[in-house]
Amino acid sequence: MTPVIRHCLASPNYQCGSKPAENCLRPFCRLSSMADQNTRSTAERRGIKAGTQHWSQHVLNCLYPKPNAIFKLICFPWAGSGSTYFANWGKKINDLVEVHAVRFAGRESRIQEPVVNDIYQLADEIIYALLPVIRDKSFAFLGHSFGAYVAFVTALRLKEQHRLEPQHLFLSSITAPYSEHRPTVPELDKVSLEDFKQFLVLCGGTPNHITNDLDLLKENMALLKKDLNILKNFIYDKPSGAVLSCDLTCLTGSEDIEKDVEDWKIVTSGTFDVHILPGHHFYIMEPANENFIHNYIVKSLEFTLLSGF
């Protein structure tokens, strides 16, 4: 059984001076050191040096490069998903923004790589890929559902390890991890296909074209379970103060099961906003909503950049 590690960034004043990190008594720092080693090992097995441009292209999918873009938007997909949906935003969104979609292990060109079962290790893999990409541009994170938690933890780790923060954090269709309304993930190891389908339908976190097709669901069941187990193992206590300083926007559907997204407000000292758009958990895929989100992202990033002058 994988031990559950509680995040120790609940205090905004957290600092650690232990060198090396594995000497620190805090579980967070020991985990960071182990994740660092695991990420390098994963890259080395594939003949890729972690932290290089090659590793970035391996983990981040940028279908539409825009060398003259001012901003970079890093998108984190939902459980069981690949990177293609968000990568295609690069064609639709304003040319001021270059879109990179995270490609999680266990799918697409990373299908042979094992899926990690800890969200902090997952964030560290992403950070290695991010650093060469974001070093010279303003950047923002957007995550949907499962991807929103990964985006949040990646933002925390990026601040802790590299003193970098996204300009804006867009979190879609997700309850704050410390909320009493956060959906509970049951034990999934021995659940039947039909019971698994019922759980996915109830929580609304999987597109209908998968839950309505038993063959397709069976094909994706193992990967979905692995992603959901990451959620199950993720515990984050309510912080006593802001742990980020970037602007934060929560987006959700009017019929979504995710509730009380306003609870996210306390994690940042930056501005906070909520937008409720028509639709269910996958409201984000409706063309009108998608267009609104694209325009809102661009305007938000422009506003934040101009307010800095």
mmCIF file of C-alpha atoms in Angstrom:
data_model
loop_
_atom_site.group_PDB
_atom_site.id
_atom_site.type_symbol
_atom_site.label_atom_id
_atom_site.label_comp_id
_atom_site.label_asym_id
_atom_site.label_seq_id
_atom_site.Cartn_x
_atom_site.Cartn_y
_atom_site.Cartn_z
ATOM 1 C CA MET A 1 0.000 0.000 0.000
ATOM 2 C CA THR A 2 1.368 3.409 -0.974
ATOM 3 C CA PRO A 3 1.778 5.749 2.024
ATOM 4 C CA VAL A 4 -0.164 8.983 1.845
ATOM 5 C CA ILE A 5 2.114 12.007 2.187
ATOM 6 C CA ARG A 6 0.578 15.205 3.483
ATOM 7 C CA HIS A 7 1.784 18.356 1.835
ATOM 8 C CA CYS A 8 3.794 20.605 4.170
ATOM 9 C CA LEU A 9 3.349 23.834 2.220
ATOM 10 C CA ALA A 10 0.204 24.573 4.247
ATOM 11 C CA SER A 11 2.240 27.299 5.870
ATOM 12 C CA PRO A 12 3.052 30.138 3.449
ATOM 13 C CA ASN A 13 6.266 30.763 5.391
ATOM 14 C CA TYR A 14 7.617 27.236 4.854
ATOM 15 C CA GLN A 15 11.320 27.080 4.058
ATOM 16 C CA CYS A 16 13.773 24.239 4.120
ATOM 17 C CA GLY A 17 17.523 24.528 4.136
ATOM 18 C CA SER A 18 18.417 20.852 4.271
ATOM 19 C CA LYS A 19 21.147 19.858 1.828
ATOM 20 C CA PRO A 20 20.603 17.322 0.371
ATOM 21 C CA ALA A 21 16.804 17.217 0.585
ATOM 22 C CA GLU A 22 16.690 13.564 1.662
ATOM 23 C CA ASN A 23 18.361 14.570 4.937
ATOM 24 C CA CYS A 24 15.354 16.666 5.875
ATOM 25 C CA LEU A 25 12.958 15.101 8.380
ATOM 26 C CA ARG A 26 9.950 16.578 6.583
ATOM 27 C CA PRO A 27 8.143 13.986 4.404
ATOM 28 C CA PHE A 28 7.629 16.608 1.684
ATOM 29 C CA CYS A 29 11.365 17.132 1.192
ATOM 30 C CA ARG A 30 12.211 13.448 1.244
ATOM 31 C CA LEU A 31 9.473 12.846 -1.294
ATOM 32 C CA SER A 32 10.823 15.669 -3.461
ATOM 33 C CA SER A 33 14.248 14.051 -3.473
ATOM 34 C CA MET A 34 12.828 10.625 -4.368
ATOM 35 C CA ALA A 35 10.673 12.125 -7.117
ATOM 36 C CA ASP A 36 13.705 13.939 -8.516
ATOM 37 C CA GLN A 37 15.612 10.659 -8.764
ATOM 38 C CA ASN A 38 12.627 8.817 -10.250
ATOM 39 C CA THR A 39 12.098 11.476 -12.906
ATOM 40 C CA ARG A 40 15.720 11.299 -14.006
ATOM 41 C CA SER A 41 15.534 7.500 -14.105
ATOM 42 C CA THR A 42 12.428 7.591 -16.296
ATOM 43 C CA ALA A 43 14.127 9.925 -18.747
ATOM 44 C CA GLU A 44 17.326 7.893 -18.791
ATOM 45 C CA ARG A 45 15.435 4.671 -19.571
ATOM 46 C CA ARG A 46 14.139 6.372 -22.696
ATOM 47 C CA GLY A 47 17.538 7.809 -23.611
ATOM 48 C CA ILE A 48 16.408 11.345 -22.802
ATOM 49 C CA LYS A 49 18.152 13.762 -20.484
ATOM 50 C CA ALA A 50 15.650 15.229 -18.019
ATOM 51 C CA GLY A 51 15.410 18.994 -18.105
ATOM 52 C CA THR A 52 16.382 19.230 -21.798
ATOM 53 C CA GLN A 53 14.341 20.433 -24.755
ATOM 54 C CA HIS A 54 13.946 16.817 -25.876
ATOM 55 C CA TRP A 55 12.396 15.887 -22.530
ATOM 56 C CA SER A 56 10.129 18.943 -22.782
ATOM 57 C CA GLN A 57 8.813 17.814 -26.164
ATOM 58 C CA HIS A 58 8.341 14.329 -24.748
ATOM 59 C CA VAL A 59 6.139 15.520 -21.866
ATOM 60 C CA LEU A 60 4.599 18.674 -23.393
ATOM 61 C CA ASN A 61 2.616 18.605 -26.623
ATOM 62 C CA CYS A 62 2.809 21.868 -28.586
ATOM 63 C CA LEU A 63 1.074 21.281 -31.925
ATOM 64 C CA TYR A 64 1.160 24.940 -32.952
ATOM 65 C CA PRO A 65 4.444 26.644 -32.007
ATOM 66 C CA LYS A 66 4.297 30.432 -31.937
ATOM 67 C CA PRO A 67 7.815 31.879 -31.587
ATOM 68 C CA ASN A 68 6.437 35.419 -31.327
ATOM 69 C CA ALA A 69 3.869 34.630 -28.634
ATOM 70 C CA ILE A 70 4.041 36.687 -25.436
ATOM 71 C CA PHE A 71 2.474 34.074 -23.169
ATOM 72 C CA LYS A 72 2.673 30.310 -22.746
ATOM 73 C CA LEU A 73 -0.383 28.429 -21.553
ATOM 74 C CA ILE A 74 0.305 25.032 -19.982
ATOM 75 C CA CYS A 75 -2.805 22.819 -19.996
ATOM 76 C CA PHE A 76 -3.350 19.799 -17.744
ATOM 77 C CA PRO A 77 -5.954 17.262 -18.984
ATOM 78 C CA TRP A 78 -8.541 15.264 -17.052
ATOM 79 C CA ALA A 79 -8.178 11.682 -15.762
ATOM 80 C CA GLY A 80 -7.585 9.098 -18.467
ATOM 81 C CA SER A 81 -7.113 11.749 -21.145
ATOM 82 C CA GLY A 82 -4.313 12.416 -23.578
ATOM 83 C CA SER A 83 -2.926 15.779 -24.593
ATOM 84 C CA THR A 84 -4.611 16.240 -27.985
ATOM 85 C CA TYR A 85 -7.722 18.176 -26.974
ATOM 86 C CA PHE A 86 -5.830 20.963 -25.224
ATOM 87 C CA ALA A 87 -2.942 20.902 -27.714
ATOM 88 C CA ASN A 88 -5.452 21.812 -30.429
ATOM 89 C CA TRP A 89 -6.299 24.994 -28.547
ATOM 90 C CA GLY A 90 -3.102 26.372 -30.026
ATOM 91 C CA LYS A 91 -4.821 26.648 -33.401
ATOM 92 C CA LYS A 92 -7.887 28.420 -32.002
ATOM 93 C CA ILE A 93 -6.545 30.788 -29.369
ATOM 94 C CA ASN A 94 -5.087 34.244 -30.024
ATOM 95 C CA ASP A 95 -1.548 34.256 -31.441
ATOM 96 C CA LEU A 96 -0.356 36.014 -28.297
ATOM 97 C CA VAL A 97 -0.589 32.619 -26.569
ATOM 98 C CA GLU A 98 1.391 29.442 -27.299
ATOM 99 C CA VAL A 99 -0.306 26.334 -25.902
ATOM 100 C CA HIS A 100 1.506 23.335 -24.417
ATOM 101 C CA ALA A 101 -0.594 20.375 -23.278
ATOM 102 C CA VAL A 102 0.830 18.008 -20.675
ATOM 103 C CA ARG A 103 1.217 14.423 -21.880
ATOM 104 C CA PHE A 104 0.985 12.196 -18.813
ATOM 105 C CA ALA A 105 2.814 8.857 -18.690
ATOM 106 C CA GLY A 106 0.938 5.770 -19.842
ATOM 107 C CA ARG A 107 -0.606 7.311 -22.967
ATOM 108 C CA GLU A 108 0.241 8.491 -26.477
ATOM 109 C CA SER A 109 4.020 8.488 -27.076
ATOM 110 C CA ARG A 110 4.549 7.735 -23.356
ATOM 111 C CA ILE A 111 2.358 4.632 -23.358
ATOM 112 C CA GLN A 112 5.214 2.337 -22.276
ATOM 113 C CA GLU A 113 6.040 4.464 -19.229
ATOM 114 C CA PRO A 114 4.533 3.486 -15.864
ATOM 115 C CA VAL A 115 1.957 5.821 -14.370
ATOM 116 C CA VAL A 116 3.132 7.207 -11.035
ATOM 117 C CA ASN A 117 0.749 6.884 -8.099
ATOM 118 C CA ASP A 118 1.705 10.111 -6.348
ATOM 119 C CA ILE A 119 0.687 13.585 -7.478
ATOM 120 C CA TYR A 120 3.881 15.219 -6.194
ATOM 121 C CA GLN A 121 6.087 12.915 -8.249
ATOM 122 C CA LEU A 122 3.848 13.624 -11.234
ATOM 123 C CA ALA A 123 4.332 17.363 -10.691
ATOM 124 C CA ASP A 124 8.111 16.929 -10.554
ATOM 125 C CA GLU A 125 8.106 15.138 -13.917
ATOM 126 C CA ILE A 126 6.204 18.050 -15.403
ATOM 127 C CA ILE A 127 8.488 20.660 -13.857
ATOM 128 C CA TYR A 128 11.570 19.084 -15.485
ATOM 129 C CA ALA A 129 9.838 19.473 -18.823
ATOM 130 C CA LEU A 130 8.564 22.973 -18.065
ATOM 131 C CA LEU A 131 11.768 24.719 -17.080
ATOM 132 C CA PRO A 132 13.275 25.030 -20.575
ATOM 133 C CA VAL A 133 9.876 26.154 -21.924
ATOM 134 C CA ILE A 134 8.924 28.864 -19.427
ATOM 135 C CA ARG A 135 12.297 30.409 -18.663
ATOM 136 C CA ASP A 136 11.880 33.279 -21.129
ATOM 137 C CA LYS A 137 8.099 33.879 -21.242
ATOM 138 C CA SER A 138 5.195 34.770 -18.995
ATOM 139 C CA PHE A 139 3.165 31.625 -18.436
ATOM 140 C CA ALA A 140 -0.139 30.414 -17.035
ATOM 141 C CA PHE A 141 -1.576 27.044 -15.993
ATOM 142 C CA LEU A 142 -5.005 25.661 -16.832
ATOM 143 C CA GLY A 143 -6.201 22.332 -15.504
ATOM 144 C CA HIS A 144 -9.511 20.556 -15.898
ATOM 145 C CA SER A 145 -10.857 18.160 -13.253
ATOM 146 C CA PHE A 146 -7.997 15.783 -12.276
ATOM 147 C CA GLY A 147 -5.684 18.071 -14.245
ATOM 148 C CA ALA A 148 -6.659 21.019 -12.051
ATOM 149 C CA TYR A 149 -5.221 19.297 -8.970
ATOM 150 C CA VAL A 150 -2.052 18.466 -10.902
ATOM 151 C CA ALA A 151 -1.794 22.098 -12.072
ATOM 152 C CA PHE A 152 -2.207 23.348 -8.498
ATOM 153 C CA VAL A 153 0.432 21.007 -7.060
ATOM 154 C CA THR A 154 2.799 21.802 -9.938
ATOM 155 C CA ALA A 155 2.406 25.505 -9.167
ATOM 156 C CA LEU A 156 3.223 24.843 -5.509
ATOM 157 C CA ARG A 157 6.273 22.745 -6.321
ATOM 158 C CA LEU A 158 7.497 25.247 -8.898
ATOM 159 C CA LYS A 159 7.349 28.008 -6.309
ATOM 160 C CA GLU A 160 9.016 25.885 -3.634
ATOM 161 C CA GLN A 161 11.801 24.527 -5.817
ATOM 162 C CA HIS A 162 12.463 27.352 -8.286
ATOM 163 C CA ARG A 163 10.750 30.468 -6.926
ATOM 164 C CA LEU A 164 8.614 30.644 -10.045
ATOM 165 C CA GLU A 165 4.845 31.018 -10.260
ATOM 166 C CA PRO A 166 2.391 31.082 -13.124
ATOM 167 C CA GLN A 167 1.036 34.508 -13.924
ATOM 168 C CA HIS A 168 -2.462 33.063 -13.653
ATOM 169 C CA LEU A 169 -3.882 29.737 -12.490
ATOM 170 C CA PHE A 170 -7.122 28.626 -14.185
ATOM 171 C CA LEU A 171 -8.808 25.719 -12.389
ATOM 172 C CA SER A 172 -11.749 24.068 -14.114
ATOM 173 C CA SER A 173 -14.429 21.791 -12.627
ATOM 174 C CA ILE A 174 -12.728 20.914 -9.378
ATOM 175 C CA THR A 175 -13.571 21.269 -5.697
ATOM 176 C CA ALA A 176 -10.817 22.517 -3.390
ATOM 177 C CA PRO A 177 -8.871 19.485 -2.064
ATOM 178 C CA TYR A 178 -9.595 20.400 1.552
ATOM 179 C CA SER A 179 -13.344 20.959 1.000
ATOM 180 C CA GLU A 180 -15.854 18.738 2.771
ATOM 181 C CA HIS A 181 -17.670 18.527 -0.573
ATOM 182 C CA ARG A 182 -14.741 16.942 -2.377
ATOM 183 C CA PRO A 183 -15.949 13.689 -4.015
ATOM 184 C CA THR A 184 -14.574 10.504 -2.473
ATOM 185 C CA VAL A 185 -12.819 7.966 -4.677
ATOM 186 C CA PRO A 186 -13.676 4.400 -3.561
ATOM 187 C CA GLU A 187 -11.397 1.372 -3.612
ATOM 188 C CA LEU A 188 -11.098 0.513 -7.296
ATOM 189 C CA ASP A 189 -8.761 -2.510 -7.370
ATOM 190 C CA LYS A 190 -11.470 -5.170 -7.552
ATOM 191 C CA VAL A 191 -14.462 -3.211 -8.788
ATOM 192 C CA SER A 192 -16.433 -4.693 -11.700
ATOM 193 C CA LEU A 193 -16.700 -2.974 -15.066
ATOM 194 C CA GLU A 194 -20.374 -2.172 -14.480
ATOM 195 C CA ASP A 195 -19.770 -0.765 -10.988
ATOM 196 C CA PHE A 196 -16.845 1.239 -12.305
ATOM 197 C CA LYS A 197 -19.088 2.671 -15.023
ATOM 198 C CA GLN A 198 -21.697 3.655 -12.448
ATOM 199 C CA PHE A 199 -19.074 5.445 -10.369
ATOM 200 C CA LEU A 200 -17.792 7.370 -13.401
ATOM 201 C CA VAL A 201 -21.322 8.354 -14.414
ATOM 202 C CA LEU A 202 -22.109 9.474 -10.875
ATOM 203 C CA CYS A 203 -18.998 11.609 -10.486
ATOM 204 C CA GLY A 204 -19.245 12.943 -14.041
ATOM 205 C CA GLY A 205 -15.488 13.034 -14.554
ATOM 206 C CA THR A 206 -15.334 10.955 -17.746
ATOM 207 C CA PRO A 207 -16.695 11.939 -21.183
ATOM 208 C CA ASN A 208 -19.983 10.253 -22.163
ATOM 209 C CA HIS A 209 -18.524 8.693 -25.311
ATOM 210 C CA ILE A 210 -16.378 6.518 -23.029
ATOM 211 C CA THR A 211 -18.938 5.624 -20.349
ATOM 212 C CA ASN A 212 -21.566 4.844 -23.012
ATOM 213 C CA ASP A 213 -19.297 2.388 -24.843
ATOM 214 C CA LEU A 214 -18.423 -0.617 -22.653
ATOM 215 C CA ASP A 215 -15.706 -1.815 -25.013
ATOM 216 C CA LEU A 216 -14.046 1.604 -24.994
ATOM 217 C CA LEU A 217 -14.477 1.857 -21.224
ATOM 218 C CA LYS A 218 -12.894 -1.563 -20.736
ATOM 219 C CA GLU A 219 -9.982 -0.479 -22.928
ATOM 220 C CA ASN A 220 -9.422 2.642 -20.806
ATOM 221 C CA MET A 221 -10.323 1.169 -17.407
ATOM 222 C CA ALA A 222 -6.788 0.417 -16.214
ATOM 223 C CA LEU A 223 -5.506 3.910 -17.041
ATOM 224 C CA LEU A 224 -8.537 5.612 -15.497
ATOM 225 C CA LYS A 225 -8.074 3.612 -12.299
ATOM 226 C CA LYS A 226 -4.429 4.653 -12.065
ATOM 227 C CA ASP A 227 -5.287 8.343 -12.458
ATOM 228 C CA LEU A 228 -8.140 8.066 -9.957
ATOM 229 C CA ASN A 229 -5.838 6.378 -7.442
ATOM 230 C CA ILE A 230 -3.588 9.445 -7.662
ATOM 231 C CA LEU A 231 -6.613 11.484 -6.586
ATOM 232 C CA LYS A 232 -7.448 9.013 -3.847
ATOM 233 C CA ASN A 233 -3.940 9.283 -2.384
ATOM 234 C CA PHE A 234 -3.876 13.079 -2.585
ATOM 235 C CA ILE A 235 -4.463 14.781 0.763
ATOM 236 C CA TYR A 236 -4.014 18.508 1.167
ATOM 237 C CA ASP A 237 -4.977 20.181 4.430
ATOM 238 C CA LYS A 238 -6.628 23.572 4.441
ATOM 239 C CA PRO A 239 -3.831 26.163 4.477
ATOM 240 C CA SER A 240 -3.630 28.760 7.219
ATOM 241 C CA GLY A 241 -2.785 31.438 4.655
ATOM 242 C CA ALA A 242 -2.046 32.025 0.997
ATOM 243 C CA VAL A 243 0.469 29.576 -0.508
ATOM 244 C CA LEU A 244 0.548 31.285 -3.913
ATOM 245 C CA SER A 245 0.526 34.910 -5.056
ATOM 246 C CA CYS A 246 -0.702 34.491 -8.651
ATOM 247 C CA ASP A 247 -4.174 35.389 -9.879
ATOM 248 C CA LEU A 248 -6.625 32.486 -9.759
ATOM 249 C CA THR A 249 -9.831 31.848 -11.686
ATOM 250 C CA CYS A 250 -12.197 28.946 -11.093
ATOM 251 C CA LEU A 251 -14.338 27.816 -14.015
ATOM 252 C CA THR A 252 -17.191 25.330 -13.779
ATOM 253 C CA GLY A 253 -20.386 24.181 -15.455
ATOM 254 C CA SER A 254 -23.807 25.211 -14.170
ATOM 255 C CA GLU A 255 -24.809 21.531 -13.870
ATOM 256 C CA ASP A 256 -21.444 20.240 -12.657
ATOM 257 C CA ILE A 257 -21.267 18.110 -9.501
ATOM 258 C CA GLU A 258 -18.223 20.031 -8.293
ATOM 259 C CA LYS A 259 -19.378 22.427 -5.569
ATOM 260 C CA ASP A 260 -18.038 25.332 -3.519
ATOM 261 C CA VAL A 261 -15.254 26.307 -5.900
ATOM 262 C CA GLU A 262 -15.092 29.557 -3.930
ATOM 263 C CA ASP A 263 -13.142 27.588 -1.313
ATOM 264 C CA TRP A 264 -10.085 27.967 -3.560
ATOM 265 C CA LYS A 265 -9.896 31.670 -2.733
ATOM 266 C CA ILE A 266 -7.727 31.194 0.349
ATOM 267 C CA VAL A 267 -4.778 29.593 -1.486
ATOM 268 C CA THR A 268 -3.632 32.815 -3.148
ATOM 269 C CA SER A 269 -2.989 36.437 -2.260
ATOM 270 C CA GLY A 270 -3.668 37.374 -5.897
ATOM 271 C CA THR A 271 -7.018 38.223 -7.410
ATOM 272 C CA PHE A 272 -9.727 35.557 -7.385
ATOM 273 C CA ASP A 273 -12.648 35.111 -9.747
ATOM 274 C CA VAL A 274 -15.300 32.496 -10.550
ATOM 275 C CA HIS A 275 -17.085 31.910 -13.859
ATOM 276 C CA ILE A 276 -20.014 29.504 -14.159
ATOM 277 C CA LEU A 277 -20.757 28.512 -17.745
ATOM 278 C CA PRO A 278 -23.726 26.495 -19.059
ATOM 279 C CA GLY A 279 -23.234 22.743 -19.070
ATOM 280 C CA HIS A 280 -22.081 19.734 -17.083
ATOM 281 C CA HIS A 281 -18.590 18.567 -16.096
ATOM 282 C CA PHE A 282 -17.349 18.785 -19.672
ATOM 283 C CA TYR A 283 -18.904 22.187 -20.345
ATOM 284 C CA ILE A 284 -15.380 23.173 -21.450
ATOM 285 C CA MET A 285 -15.806 21.269 -24.725
ATOM 286 C CA GLU A 286 -18.882 23.207 -25.854
ATOM 287 C CA PRO A 287 -17.788 25.565 -28.673
ATOM 288 C CA ALA A 288 -19.352 28.685 -27.134
ATOM 289 C CA ASN A 289 -17.787 27.970 -23.735
ATOM 290 C CA GLU A 290 -14.445 27.115 -25.293
ATOM 291 C CA ASN A 291 -14.449 30.417 -27.191
ATOM 292 C CA PHE A 292 -15.315 32.335 -24.009
ATOM 293 C CA ILE A 293 -12.488 30.642 -22.105
ATOM 294 C CA HIS A 294 -9.952 31.390 -24.840
ATOM 295 C CA ASN A 295 -10.884 35.081 -24.882
ATOM 296 C CA TYR A 296 -10.986 35.273 -21.097
ATOM 297 C CA ILE A 297 -7.513 33.738 -20.796
ATOM 298 C CA VAL A 298 -6.011 36.219 -23.252
ATOM 299 C CA LYS A 299 -7.656 39.227 -21.606
ATOM 300 C CA SER A 300 -6.643 38.072 -18.126
ATOM 301 C CA LEU A 301 -3.014 37.595 -19.127
ATOM 302 C CA GLU A 302 -2.908 40.933 -20.950
ATOM 303 C CA PHE A 303 -4.425 42.713 -17.956
ATOM 304 C CA THR A 304 -1.981 41.170 -15.490
ATOM 305 C CA LEU A 305 0.973 42.000 -17.719
ATOM 306 C CA LEU A 306 -0.113 45.626 -18.201
ATOM 307 C CA SER A 307 -0.837 46.085 -14.499
ATOM 308 C CA GLY A 308 2.803 45.238 -13.808
ATOM 309 C CA PHE A 309 4.061 48.345 -15.593
#
